[in-house]
PDB file of C-alpha atoms in Angstrom:
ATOM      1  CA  UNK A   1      -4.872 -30.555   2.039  1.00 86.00           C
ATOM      2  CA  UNK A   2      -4.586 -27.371  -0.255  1.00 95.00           C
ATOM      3  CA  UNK A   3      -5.059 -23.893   1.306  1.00 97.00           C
ATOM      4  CA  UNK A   4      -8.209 -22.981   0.516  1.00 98.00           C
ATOM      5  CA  UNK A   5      -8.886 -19.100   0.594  1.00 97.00           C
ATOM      6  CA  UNK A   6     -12.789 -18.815   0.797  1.00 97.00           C
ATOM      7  CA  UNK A   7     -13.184 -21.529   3.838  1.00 97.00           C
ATOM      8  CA  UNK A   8      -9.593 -19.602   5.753  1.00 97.00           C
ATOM      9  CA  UNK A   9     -11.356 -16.171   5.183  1.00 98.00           C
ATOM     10  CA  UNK A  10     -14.941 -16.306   5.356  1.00 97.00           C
ATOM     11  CA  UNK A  11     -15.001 -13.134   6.407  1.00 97.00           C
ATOM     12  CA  UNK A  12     -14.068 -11.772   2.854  1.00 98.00           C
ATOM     13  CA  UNK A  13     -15.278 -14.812   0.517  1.00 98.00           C
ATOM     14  CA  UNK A  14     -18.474 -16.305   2.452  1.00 98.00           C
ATOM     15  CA  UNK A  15     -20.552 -13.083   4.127  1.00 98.00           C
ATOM     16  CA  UNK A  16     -24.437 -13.385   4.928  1.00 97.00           C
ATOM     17  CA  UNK A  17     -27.459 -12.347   3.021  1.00 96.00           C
ATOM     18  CA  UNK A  18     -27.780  -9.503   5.540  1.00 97.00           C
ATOM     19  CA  UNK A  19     -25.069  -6.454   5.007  1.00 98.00           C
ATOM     20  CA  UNK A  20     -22.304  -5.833   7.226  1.00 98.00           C
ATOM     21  CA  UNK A  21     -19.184  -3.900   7.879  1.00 98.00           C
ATOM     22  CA  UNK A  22     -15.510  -5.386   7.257  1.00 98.00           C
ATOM     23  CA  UNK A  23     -12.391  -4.208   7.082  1.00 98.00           C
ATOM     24  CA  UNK A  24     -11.002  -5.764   4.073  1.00 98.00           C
ATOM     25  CA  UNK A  25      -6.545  -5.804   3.874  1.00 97.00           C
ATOM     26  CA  UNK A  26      -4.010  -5.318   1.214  1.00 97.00           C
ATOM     27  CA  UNK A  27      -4.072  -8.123  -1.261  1.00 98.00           C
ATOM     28  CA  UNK A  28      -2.417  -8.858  -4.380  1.00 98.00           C
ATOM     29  CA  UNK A  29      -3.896 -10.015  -7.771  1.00 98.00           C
ATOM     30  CA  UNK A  30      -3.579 -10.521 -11.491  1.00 98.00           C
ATOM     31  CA  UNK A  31      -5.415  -8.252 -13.051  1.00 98.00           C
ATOM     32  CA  UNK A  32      -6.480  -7.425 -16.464  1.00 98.00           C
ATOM     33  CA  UNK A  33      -8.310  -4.182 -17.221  1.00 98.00           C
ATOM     34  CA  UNK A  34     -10.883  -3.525 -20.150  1.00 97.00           C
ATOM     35  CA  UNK A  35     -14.056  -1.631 -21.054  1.00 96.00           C
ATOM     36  CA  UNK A  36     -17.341  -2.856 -21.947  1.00 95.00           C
ATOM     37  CA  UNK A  37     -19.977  -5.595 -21.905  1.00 95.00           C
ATOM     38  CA  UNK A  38     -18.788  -8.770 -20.438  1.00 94.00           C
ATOM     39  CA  UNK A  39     -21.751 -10.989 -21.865  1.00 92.00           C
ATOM     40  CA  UNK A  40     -20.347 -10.361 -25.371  1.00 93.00           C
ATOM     41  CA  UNK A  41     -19.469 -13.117 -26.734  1.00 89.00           C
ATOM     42  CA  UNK A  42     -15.596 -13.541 -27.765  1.00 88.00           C
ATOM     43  CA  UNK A  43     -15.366 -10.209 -26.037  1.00 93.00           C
ATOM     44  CA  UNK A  44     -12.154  -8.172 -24.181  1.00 96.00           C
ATOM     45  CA  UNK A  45     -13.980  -9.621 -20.970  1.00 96.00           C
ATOM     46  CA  UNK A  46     -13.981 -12.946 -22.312  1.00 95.00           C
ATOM     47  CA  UNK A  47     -10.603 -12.789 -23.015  1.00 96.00           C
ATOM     48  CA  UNK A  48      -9.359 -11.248 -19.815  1.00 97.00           C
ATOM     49  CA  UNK A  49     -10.903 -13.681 -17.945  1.00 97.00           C
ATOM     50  CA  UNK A  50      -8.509 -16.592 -20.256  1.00 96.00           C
ATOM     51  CA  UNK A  51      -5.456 -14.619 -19.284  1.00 98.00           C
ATOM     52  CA  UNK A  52      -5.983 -14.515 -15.626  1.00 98.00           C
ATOM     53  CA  UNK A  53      -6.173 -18.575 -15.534  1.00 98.00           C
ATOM     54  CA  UNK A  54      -3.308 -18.730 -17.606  1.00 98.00           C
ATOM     55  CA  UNK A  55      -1.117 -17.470 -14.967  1.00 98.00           C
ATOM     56  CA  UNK A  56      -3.235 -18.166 -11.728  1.00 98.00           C
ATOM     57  CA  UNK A  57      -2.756 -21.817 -13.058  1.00 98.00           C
ATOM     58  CA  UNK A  58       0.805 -21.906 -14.236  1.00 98.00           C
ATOM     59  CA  UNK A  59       1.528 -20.219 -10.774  1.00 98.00           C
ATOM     60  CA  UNK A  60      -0.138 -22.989  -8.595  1.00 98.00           C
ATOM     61  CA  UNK A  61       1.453 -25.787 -10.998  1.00 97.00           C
ATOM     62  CA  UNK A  62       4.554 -24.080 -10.708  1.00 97.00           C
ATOM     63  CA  UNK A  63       5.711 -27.179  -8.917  1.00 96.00           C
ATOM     64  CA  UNK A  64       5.947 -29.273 -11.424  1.00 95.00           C
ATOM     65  CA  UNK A  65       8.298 -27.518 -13.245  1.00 95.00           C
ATOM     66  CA  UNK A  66      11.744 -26.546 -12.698  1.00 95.00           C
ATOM     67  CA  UNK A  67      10.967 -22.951 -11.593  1.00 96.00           C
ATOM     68  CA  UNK A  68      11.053 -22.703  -7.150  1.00 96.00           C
ATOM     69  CA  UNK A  69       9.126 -20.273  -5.545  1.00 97.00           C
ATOM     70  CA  UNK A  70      10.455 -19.551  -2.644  1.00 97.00           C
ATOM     71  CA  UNK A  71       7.251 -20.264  -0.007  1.00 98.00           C
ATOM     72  CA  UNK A  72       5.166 -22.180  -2.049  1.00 98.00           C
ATOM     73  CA  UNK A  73       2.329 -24.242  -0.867  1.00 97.00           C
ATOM     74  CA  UNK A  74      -0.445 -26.077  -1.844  1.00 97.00           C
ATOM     75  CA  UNK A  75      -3.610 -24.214  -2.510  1.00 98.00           C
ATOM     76  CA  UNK A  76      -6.896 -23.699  -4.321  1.00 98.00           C
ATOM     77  CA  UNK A  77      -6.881 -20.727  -7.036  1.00 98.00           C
ATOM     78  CA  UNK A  78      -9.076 -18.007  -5.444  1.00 98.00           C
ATOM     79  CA  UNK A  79     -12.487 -17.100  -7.292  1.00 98.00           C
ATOM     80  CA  UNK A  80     -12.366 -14.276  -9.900  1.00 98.00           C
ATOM     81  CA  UNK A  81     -13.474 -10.825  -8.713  1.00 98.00           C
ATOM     82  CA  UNK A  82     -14.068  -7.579 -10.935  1.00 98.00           C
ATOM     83  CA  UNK A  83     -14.074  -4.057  -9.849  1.00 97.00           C
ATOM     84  CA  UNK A  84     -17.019  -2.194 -11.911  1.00 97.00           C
ATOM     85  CA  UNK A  85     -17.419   1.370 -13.006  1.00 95.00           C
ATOM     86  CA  UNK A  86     -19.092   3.248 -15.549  1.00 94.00           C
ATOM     87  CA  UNK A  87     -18.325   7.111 -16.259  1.00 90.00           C
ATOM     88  CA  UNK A  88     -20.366   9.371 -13.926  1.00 86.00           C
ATOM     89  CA  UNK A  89     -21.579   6.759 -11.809  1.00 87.00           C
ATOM     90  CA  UNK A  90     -20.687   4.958  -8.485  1.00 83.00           C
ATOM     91  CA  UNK A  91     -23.324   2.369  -9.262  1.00 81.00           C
ATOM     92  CA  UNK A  92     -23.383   0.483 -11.950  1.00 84.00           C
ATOM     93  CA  UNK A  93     -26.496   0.698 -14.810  1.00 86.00           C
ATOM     94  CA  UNK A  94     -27.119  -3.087 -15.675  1.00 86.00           C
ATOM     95  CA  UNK A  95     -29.421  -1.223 -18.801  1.00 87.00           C
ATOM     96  CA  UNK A  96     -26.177  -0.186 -20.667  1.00 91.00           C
ATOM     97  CA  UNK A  97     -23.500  -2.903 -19.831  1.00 92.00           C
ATOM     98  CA  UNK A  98     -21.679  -1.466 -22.741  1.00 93.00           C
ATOM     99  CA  UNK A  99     -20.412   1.233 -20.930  1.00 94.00           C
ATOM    100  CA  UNK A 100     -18.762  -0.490 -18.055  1.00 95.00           C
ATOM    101  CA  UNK A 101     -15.126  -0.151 -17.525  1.00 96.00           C
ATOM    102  CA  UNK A 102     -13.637  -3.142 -15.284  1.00 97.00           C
ATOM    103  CA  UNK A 103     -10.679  -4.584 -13.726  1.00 98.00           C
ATOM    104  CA  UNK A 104     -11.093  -8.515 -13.658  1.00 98.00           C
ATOM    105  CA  UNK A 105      -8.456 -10.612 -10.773  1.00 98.00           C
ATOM    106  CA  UNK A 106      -7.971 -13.367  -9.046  1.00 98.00           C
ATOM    107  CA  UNK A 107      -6.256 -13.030  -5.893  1.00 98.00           C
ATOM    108  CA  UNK A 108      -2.126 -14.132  -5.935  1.00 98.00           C
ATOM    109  CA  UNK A 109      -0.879 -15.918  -2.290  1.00 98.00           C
ATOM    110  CA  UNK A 110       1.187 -13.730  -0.611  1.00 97.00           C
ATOM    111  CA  UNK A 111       4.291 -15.814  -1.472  1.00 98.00           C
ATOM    112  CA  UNK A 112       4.178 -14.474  -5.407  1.00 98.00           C
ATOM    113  CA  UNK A 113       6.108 -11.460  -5.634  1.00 98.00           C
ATOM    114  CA  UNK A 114       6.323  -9.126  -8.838  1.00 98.00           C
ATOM    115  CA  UNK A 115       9.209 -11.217 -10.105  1.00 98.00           C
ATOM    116  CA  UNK A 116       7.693 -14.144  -9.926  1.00 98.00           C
ATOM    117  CA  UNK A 117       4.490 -12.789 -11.500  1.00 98.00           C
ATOM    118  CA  UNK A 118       6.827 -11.819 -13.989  1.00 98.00           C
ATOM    119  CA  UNK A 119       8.607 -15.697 -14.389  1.00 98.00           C
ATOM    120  CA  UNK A 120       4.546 -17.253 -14.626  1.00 98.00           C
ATOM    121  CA  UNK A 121       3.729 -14.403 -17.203  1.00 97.00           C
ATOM    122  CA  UNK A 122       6.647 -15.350 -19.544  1.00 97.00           C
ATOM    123  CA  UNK A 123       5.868 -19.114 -18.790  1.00 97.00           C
ATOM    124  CA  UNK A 124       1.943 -18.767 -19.397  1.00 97.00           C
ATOM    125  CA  UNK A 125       3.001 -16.833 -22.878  1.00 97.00           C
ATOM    126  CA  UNK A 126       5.750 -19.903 -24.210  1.00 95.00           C
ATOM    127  CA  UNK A 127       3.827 -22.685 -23.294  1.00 93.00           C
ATOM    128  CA  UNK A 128       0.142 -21.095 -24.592  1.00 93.00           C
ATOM    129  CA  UNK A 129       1.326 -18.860 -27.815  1.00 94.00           C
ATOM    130  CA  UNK A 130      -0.613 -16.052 -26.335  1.00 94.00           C
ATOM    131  CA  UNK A 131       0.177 -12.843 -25.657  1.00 94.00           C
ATOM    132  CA  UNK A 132       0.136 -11.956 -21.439  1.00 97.00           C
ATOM    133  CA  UNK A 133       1.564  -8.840 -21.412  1.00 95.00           C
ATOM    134  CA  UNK A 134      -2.102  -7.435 -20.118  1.00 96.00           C
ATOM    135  CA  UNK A 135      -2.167  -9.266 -16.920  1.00 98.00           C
ATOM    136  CA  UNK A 136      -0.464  -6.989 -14.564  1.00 98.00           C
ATOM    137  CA  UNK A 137       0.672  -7.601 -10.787  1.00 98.00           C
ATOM    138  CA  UNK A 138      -2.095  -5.149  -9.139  1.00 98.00           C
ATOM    139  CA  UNK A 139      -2.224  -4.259  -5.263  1.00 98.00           C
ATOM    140  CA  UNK A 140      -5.637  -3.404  -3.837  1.00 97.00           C
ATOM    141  CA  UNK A 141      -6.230  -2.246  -0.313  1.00 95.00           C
ATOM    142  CA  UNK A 142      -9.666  -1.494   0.066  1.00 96.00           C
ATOM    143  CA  UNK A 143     -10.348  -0.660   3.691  1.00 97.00           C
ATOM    144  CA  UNK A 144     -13.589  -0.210   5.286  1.00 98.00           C
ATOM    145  CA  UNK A 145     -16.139  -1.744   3.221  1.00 98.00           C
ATOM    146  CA  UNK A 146     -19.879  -3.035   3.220  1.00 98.00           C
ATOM    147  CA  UNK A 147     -20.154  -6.179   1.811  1.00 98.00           C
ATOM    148  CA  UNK A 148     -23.162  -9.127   1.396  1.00 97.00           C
ATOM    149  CA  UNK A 149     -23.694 -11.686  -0.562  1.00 98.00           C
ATOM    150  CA  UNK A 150     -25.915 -11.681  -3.191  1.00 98.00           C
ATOM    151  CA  UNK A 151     -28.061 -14.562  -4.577  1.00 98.00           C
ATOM    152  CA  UNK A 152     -29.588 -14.693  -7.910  1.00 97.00           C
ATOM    153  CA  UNK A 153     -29.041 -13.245 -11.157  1.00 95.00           C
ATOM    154  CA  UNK A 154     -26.598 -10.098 -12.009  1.00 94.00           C
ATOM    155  CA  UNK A 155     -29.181  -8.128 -13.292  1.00 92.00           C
ATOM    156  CA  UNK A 156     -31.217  -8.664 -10.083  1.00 95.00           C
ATOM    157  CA  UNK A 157     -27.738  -6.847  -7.909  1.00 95.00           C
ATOM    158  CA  UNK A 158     -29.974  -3.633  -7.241  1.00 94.00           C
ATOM    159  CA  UNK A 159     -31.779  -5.024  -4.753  1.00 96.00           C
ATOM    160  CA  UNK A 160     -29.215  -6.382  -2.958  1.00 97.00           C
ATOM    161  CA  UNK A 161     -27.755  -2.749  -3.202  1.00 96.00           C
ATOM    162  CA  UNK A 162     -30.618  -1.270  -2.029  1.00 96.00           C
ATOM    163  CA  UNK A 163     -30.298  -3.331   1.142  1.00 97.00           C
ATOM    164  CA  UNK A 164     -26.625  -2.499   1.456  1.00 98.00           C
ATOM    165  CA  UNK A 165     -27.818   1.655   1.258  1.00 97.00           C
ATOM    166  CA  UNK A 166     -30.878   0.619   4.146  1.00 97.00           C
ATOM    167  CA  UNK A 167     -28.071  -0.552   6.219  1.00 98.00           C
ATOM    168  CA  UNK A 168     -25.483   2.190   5.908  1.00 98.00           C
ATOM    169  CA  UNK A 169     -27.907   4.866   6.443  1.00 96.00           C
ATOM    170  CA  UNK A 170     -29.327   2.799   9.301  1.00 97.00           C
ATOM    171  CA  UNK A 171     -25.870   2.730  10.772  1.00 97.00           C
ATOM    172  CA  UNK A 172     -24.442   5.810  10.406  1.00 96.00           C
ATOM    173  CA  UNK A 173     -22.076   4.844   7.302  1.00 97.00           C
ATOM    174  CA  UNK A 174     -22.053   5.676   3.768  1.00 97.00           C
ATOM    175  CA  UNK A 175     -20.699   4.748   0.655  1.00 97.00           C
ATOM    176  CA  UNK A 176     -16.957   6.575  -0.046  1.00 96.00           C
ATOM    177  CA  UNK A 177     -15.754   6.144  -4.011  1.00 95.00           C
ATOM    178  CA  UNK A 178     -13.193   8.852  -3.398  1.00 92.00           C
ATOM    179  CA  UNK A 179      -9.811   7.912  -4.501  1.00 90.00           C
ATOM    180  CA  UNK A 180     -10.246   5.116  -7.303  1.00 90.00           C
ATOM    181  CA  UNK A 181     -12.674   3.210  -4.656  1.00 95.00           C
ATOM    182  CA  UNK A 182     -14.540   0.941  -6.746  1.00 96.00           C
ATOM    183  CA  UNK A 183     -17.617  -1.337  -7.053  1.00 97.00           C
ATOM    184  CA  UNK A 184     -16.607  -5.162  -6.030  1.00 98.00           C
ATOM    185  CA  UNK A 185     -17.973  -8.350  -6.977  1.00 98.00           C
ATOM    186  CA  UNK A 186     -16.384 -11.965  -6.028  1.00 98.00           C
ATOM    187  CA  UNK A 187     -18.021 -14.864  -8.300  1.00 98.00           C
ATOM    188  CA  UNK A 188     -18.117 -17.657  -6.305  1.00 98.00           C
ATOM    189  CA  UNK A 189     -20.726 -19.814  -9.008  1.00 96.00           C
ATOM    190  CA  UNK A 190     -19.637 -20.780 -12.226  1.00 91.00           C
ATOM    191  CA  UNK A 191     -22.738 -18.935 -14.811  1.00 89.00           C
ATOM    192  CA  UNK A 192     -21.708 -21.950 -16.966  1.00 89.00           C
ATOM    193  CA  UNK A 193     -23.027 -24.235 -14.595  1.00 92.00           C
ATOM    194  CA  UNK A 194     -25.202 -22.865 -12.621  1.00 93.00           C
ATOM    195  CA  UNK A 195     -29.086 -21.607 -12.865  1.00 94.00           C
ATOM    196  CA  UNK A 196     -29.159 -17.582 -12.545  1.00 93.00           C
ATOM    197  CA  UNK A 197     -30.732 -17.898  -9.661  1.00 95.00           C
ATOM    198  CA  UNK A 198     -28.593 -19.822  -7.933  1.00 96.00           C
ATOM    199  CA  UNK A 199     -25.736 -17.855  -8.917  1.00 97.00           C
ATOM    200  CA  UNK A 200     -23.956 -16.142  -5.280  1.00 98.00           C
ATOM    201  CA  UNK A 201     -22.070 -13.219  -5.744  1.00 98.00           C
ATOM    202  CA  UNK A 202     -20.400 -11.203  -2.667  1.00 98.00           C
ATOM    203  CA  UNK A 203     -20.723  -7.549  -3.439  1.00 98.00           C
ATOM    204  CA  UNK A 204     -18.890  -5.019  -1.488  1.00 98.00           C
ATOM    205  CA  UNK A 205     -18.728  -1.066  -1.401  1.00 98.00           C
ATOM    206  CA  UNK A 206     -16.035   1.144  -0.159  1.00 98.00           C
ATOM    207  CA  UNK A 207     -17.805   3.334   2.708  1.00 98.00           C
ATOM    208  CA  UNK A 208     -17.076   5.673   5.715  1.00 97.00           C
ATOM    209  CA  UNK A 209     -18.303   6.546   8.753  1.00 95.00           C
ATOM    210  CA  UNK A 210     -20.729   9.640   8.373  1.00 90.00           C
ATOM    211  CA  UNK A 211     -19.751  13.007   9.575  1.00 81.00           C
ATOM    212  CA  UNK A 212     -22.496  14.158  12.617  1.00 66.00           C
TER     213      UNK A 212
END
């Protein structure tokens, strides 16, 4: 049976409604960064979000081809994830999506090195006539973090973050964007297929214990 990274680590892919406190390790990714809104249709987001399956999917069908990597194993390709900012703010403003400036990834298993990120780039780029050179190998260790998951719409997210601020201030925590610290969503529902309100989303904030 594949390796499937959301039912292995609930802990970072299937939290509760209700906030709580994880400590989230180094993990790599493909990444693609880009600015703006990612509803636009035919957009850089839209885009990004065709080069990341490129190579997530020419990695796990690596097999297939002539290409070894050493360690590889059977496995289902993680959900896509974005880290969110917008100049001058730690929270995002859903009003003015136009100004957001993002980092979209899905996570790589620990068997794909930079070389062989390298190998599915070149691969993805022969066999689809499209340009990769975006997608970059990108390391994220995020530390102590708050993180819940959210259920409904994206424009509905500030209540959920309001609950994740009750609970930090409640337990002696608060939020810590210092040091390119980021907002985090995972997607776990497909928008395509799915009613907004159904949609679940696991948000998660960098934070730190409060100073007494």
């Amino acid at each position: 049976m594949a390796f499937d990274y959301k039912k292995e680590y609930p802990e970072f892919y299937l939290p509760p409604k209700k906030p709580g406190i994880v400590e989230i390790p180094e993990m790599n990714f493909v990444a693609v960064r880009g600015q703006g809104d990612p509803n636009e249709p035919d957009g850089a987001y839209k885009t990004a979000i065709g080069l990341l399956y490129g190579i997530a999917f020419t990695i796990k069908m690596s097999y297939k081809t002539n290409h070894s990597i050493d360690g590889y194993f059977s496995y289902v390709v993680p959900p896509l994830e974005g880290l969110w900012q917008q100049e001058g703010r730690d929270i995002p403003d859903y009003a003015h999506k136009e100004n957001f400036q993002w980092i979209s990834m899905i996570r790589l298993p620990d068997f794909v090195t930079k070389q062989e990120f390298l190998w599915a780039a070149q691969e993805a780029s022969q066999k689809k006539k499209t340009d990769f050179s975006r997608a970059e190998f990108f390391t994220l260790r995020e530390g102590l973090c708050v993180q819940c998951m959210h259920v409904g719409s994206y424009d509905d997210e500030p209540a959920t973050l309001s609950q994740m601020e009750r609970f930090l201030a409640a337990n002696d925590y608060v939020t810590d964007f210092s040091g390119g610290r980021l907002h985090h969503e995972i997607y776990l529902s497909d928008p395509r297929r799915c009613a907004p309100e159904k949609l679940r989303t696991v948000i998660r904030h960098p934070v730190k214990r409060k100073l007494s």
